Amino acid sequence: MEWQFGGWLANWPTAVQWSVLAALFLMAVAATFLSYRSTRLSFWSLMILLSLRIFFLLGLIICLANPRRLERLANELSGHILSVVVDRSESMIITDSRGRSRLDDACRKWMLLREKAEKRFDSVRFGSFAGKYLPSQSWEDALKAKSEDKTHLYGALLEVLDATPLSGQREIVCLTDGLDTTSMATDGLVARALATHTPLWFVVGENRQRTKDFLQFREFKVPSQVLRKTTFTCIGVLEAFSAHPRQISISLWQDGRKLHDFPIELPAGPTLIPLRETISAADPGEMVLEWRVGNQNEAEVRHEVRIIDRSNLDILYYQGALDWGFRSMHTLLMRDPSYHFTAILNPRLGVNLQLKTNARKTSDGLPESVAELKKFQVVIVENLFANQLSTAQQEALRAYAEEGGALFFIIPNKEATAALENTKIAEMLPVVFESPGTENAATAKSRGIQNLHPSGSLNAGSPSTITLQPFAFPEESSLAPLLKTTDATGTPKRLTPKFATYAPIQRSKSGAEILGLHPNDREPTSNKPRILLAAQRYGKGRIAVMATDSLWRWKLSEPSDSRDVEIFWQQWIFWLAQSSVKILQFIDPPIRTIVNQTSMLTVNALVAPTLTATDPNGKALDLPAEHEPKTGYWKAAWKPECAGHWQITASDPEGRQARIFVNVDSQLTQSADLANLPSQVERLRELGEATGGGLLEHKLPEAWGAANMEKDLFPEKSFALWNSWNILLACLALYSAELLLRRRWQMI
Amino acid sequence: MIIARICQKILIVLIFTACIFPCQGKSEQRGGRVEWGRLKTSDKNWDRHAETDQVMLNFIREHTTFDIEPYWHSADVEDLNQLCSYPLLYSQGIQTLSTTQAKKNLEEYLRRGGFLFIDACSNTFVTPDPDIFLTEQTAMFHEILPGSSIQRLPDDDLIYDNFFHIEGGLPHSYMENIYNPDWAKHGLYCVTFEERVIGLISLSGLKCGWAKFNFPVSHHIRCMQMMVNIYIYALAH
């Protein structure tokens, strides 16, 4: 804990702060002495009056100084810890023609930094992994651990993070080549790293291993479920190594029909080819998408997408201050029968409403238990003044998002952002707002805010001058494809929401996805476009922020027969709710495996699903699923006994189904570990930067061991010390006492 | 005298200290910015008592968390964009709409989600007959939105209690403050279209009340309270 001056003194050097206060105090004391100099009081009476006045002046000086107490997150561990994790998989220890392994290279790089690094931390811990993570007593023990022909990089890092409490104070350094041989996605790893404020740093080992020609799909991402008449993005990543340049043909198939076919020039050496296509979802049903490489299908991967008519969603809408967004949101969401809309108002507003659709009173206020919030798939909070929420309410919101809920904040003005200070809500948001008081007149004007004019202003009677501005959407965001629609003539167009006012965001936090930008305004320091819409995975759920009004003016500006506003909100809410909607889905399903190797299948389901694996010959095998209380998922072990294309189907008693396709190879020819694939430098860089870390190459990060950590990694809270009734009452009592004594001693 | 001086000094200290607290960062917590718009028509009285709207708007600001600008704006019925700048439009009456464009604009504004509050002036030189006034508004609504319906709200409707409790029902302003049963019999009339509330009609001269014309001291307060309730009613329907 420490304290500092705030308010008008905040930005001055400490010496100047103390000097100014001392000068003011001495001037006031001198004035007091002068005023009492000519009185005929006894010595002690004079001393009493002077003391009362001096203490009163001290109280005033405290108020003017605006002291604030700073608290940083308590360190639950003993100091700041460095965890060094060594990859001991086969790909790291195989030597090249010079007799050097990747582990040798990584160790050489680390040894240059190791001594300085370890001095900056209170303690250093070691561990190693190939398949499973094993803690070690020392650096030497970590290097000698047993190696295996598999690399469970992400799983091992997740294990280290699981042992890290939420207060953070840990950095992880991993010596690896980045070749994870599982199909595990990195989303959960990044979310856990962000939640524990633990950046990941990588020391990449490289050598001159001769890589065999290699072609394999590493990733294939599509939503499990999409709304009909929408578009979505199909993403694939093809990993390849070719000894010589050659051309390959990649095609995308939908339900056995070729959609696209394009040639790609493979250069000599390693290549990661990202593939991205926008697919239109037509009528409800199942759609099987497939990427294929080459005429003989050198590599292929398949995935099923379910197109649904509508998705029943329970939405809780809370408004903290009266705003016309209530009418607009209520009307739009009530129009869709698949949305069950419950609206509540801040009880402090004193408004008594009875809405037919509500199962609860509008004046109930935000629930204090996460169980109440979990009845809703989406919680929308507009005009939240977080300092009006109790600790229990804030904690319930946080836990709701962490356990899979979709939480969406609409924060349209600076007053609401000021109220976020020192609240759990601010820690959860994917962005950092500008501090109150830093805004200049130009930015205020660009935000559409004019100062309130005094009564009788010349502006009275004139038409409104508020203008609407359109959002700008980054093309690469995952929301952009959902904004494509068609007009009445069938011509493609893009939804363009318009806003009038916005709250300035300073920056996004690590791992946040920027979904919407201001078309003109830029953040002064970084000169980047102002963020207006951002989202981030939070635990199993998702948190999003819209720093504008709730777009009700956009609704009024659109023709009455336009459905753009309605479609936008439907698409946006559906995008948000993907983490929490009641669907049956496989989590991080494998794309490929080998015969007789056991894979763990993970299913997100409300009740025990029925899992069936069908082999290439059509023979079905039941897979019993067990519930994992920690995650809420269902897990089943699957061990294919023959090679070929397998299908695994999950179904639940309510008739929901999900299906995945897995290629089973007969032997480990296509293993990344044995194929001597090159080190995944860029992949590790992206992963590290998503968590606030990165690659360690020639020097240590400046923030290591420094006292001034970034506030979103090591948040601090400030509490005003002067802002207390005790000080006011004390000042009043001292001054009153002086006046009464002066009266008594006939000075008045 | 002496005690008065002491009290005076204590008061100065209190005021000085109280001034410090607001300066140190406690901000107003309000919703998004909104403006008050008056519907400008060919009626020469369309802006009647508009100069006193700021009194009512300051009242709304003082008692609620609406961030409403404390001065009025005009919205020309011939310009759809002007209409669509306001979620709620205040009007002296729409019986004088004569051009096709004006009627189309108002129809479009209401279809897009706008809300129209019509408040007849209690001056009998402006509104000679309240029954005829109501009939004229009804006819115009039926013309621009066929299928719309106008129903009187019951006297125990929640509109009289959704924020302020309005004792005794809708506060009426009367010409020269003389009770007139022809006016008193009217309550608030709700205009609905396609199951959506799109407007309210009042024959109680609320604006005459907050303009403080010869009325009892508490009357203008009741009129402003009623306006707050109407504003919140429009927000929630």
mmCIF file of C-alpha atoms in Angstrom, chain A residues 149-150 152 181-183 590 592-600 637-642 662 664-668 671:
data_model
loop_
_atom_site.group_PDB
_atom_site.id
_atom_site.type_symbol
_atom_site.label_atom_id
_atom_site.label_comp_id
_atom_site.label_asym_id
_atom_site.label_seq_id
_atom_site.Cartn_x
_atom_site.Cartn_y
_atom_site.Cartn_z
ATOM 1 C CA ASP A 149 7.620 -38.503 -29.078
ATOM 2 C CA LYS A 150 4.785 -36.162 -28.305
ATOM 3 C CA HIS A 152 1.701 -31.402 -25.139
ATOM 4 C CA THR A 181 1.176 -32.515 -31.394
ATOM 5 C CA THR A 182 -2.316 -32.365 -29.940
ATOM 6 C CA SER A 183 -5.212 -30.587 -31.613
ATOM 7 C CA PRO A 590 -9.358 -33.724 -32.828
ATOM 8 C CA ARG A 592 -6.696 -36.611 -36.778
ATOM 9 C CA THR A 593 -5.218 -39.341 -34.661
ATOM 10 C CA ILE A 594 -3.567 -42.756 -35.122
ATOM 11 C CA VAL A 595 -4.756 -46.297 -34.669
ATOM 12 C CA ASN A 596 -4.826 -47.545 -31.088
ATOM 13 C CA GLN A 597 -4.022 -44.111 -29.672
ATOM 14 C CA THR A 598 -6.551 -42.973 -27.088
ATOM 15 C CA SER A 599 -8.023 -39.506 -27.632
ATOM 16 C CA MET A 600 -10.197 -37.704 -25.087
ATOM 17 C CA ALA A 637 -12.125 -41.843 -24.197
ATOM 18 C CA TRP A 638 -11.936 -43.124 -27.747
ATOM 19 C CA LYS A 639 -9.410 -45.573 -29.135
ATOM 20 C CA PRO A 640 -9.860 -46.290 -32.844
ATOM 21 C CA GLU A 641 -8.862 -49.772 -33.897
ATOM 22 C CA CYS A 642 -8.643 -49.205 -37.634
ATOM 23 C CA VAL A 662 -11.666 -37.588 -37.585
ATOM 24 C CA VAL A 664 -7.289 -42.000 -38.294
ATOM 25 C CA ASP A 665 -3.862 -42.845 -39.687
ATOM 26 C CA SER A 666 -2.349 -46.258 -39.474
ATOM 27 C CA GLN A 667 0.971 -45.094 -38.106
ATOM 28 C CA LEU A 668 2.793 -42.072 -36.879
ATOM 29 C CA SER A 671 3.365 -36.596 -36.663
#
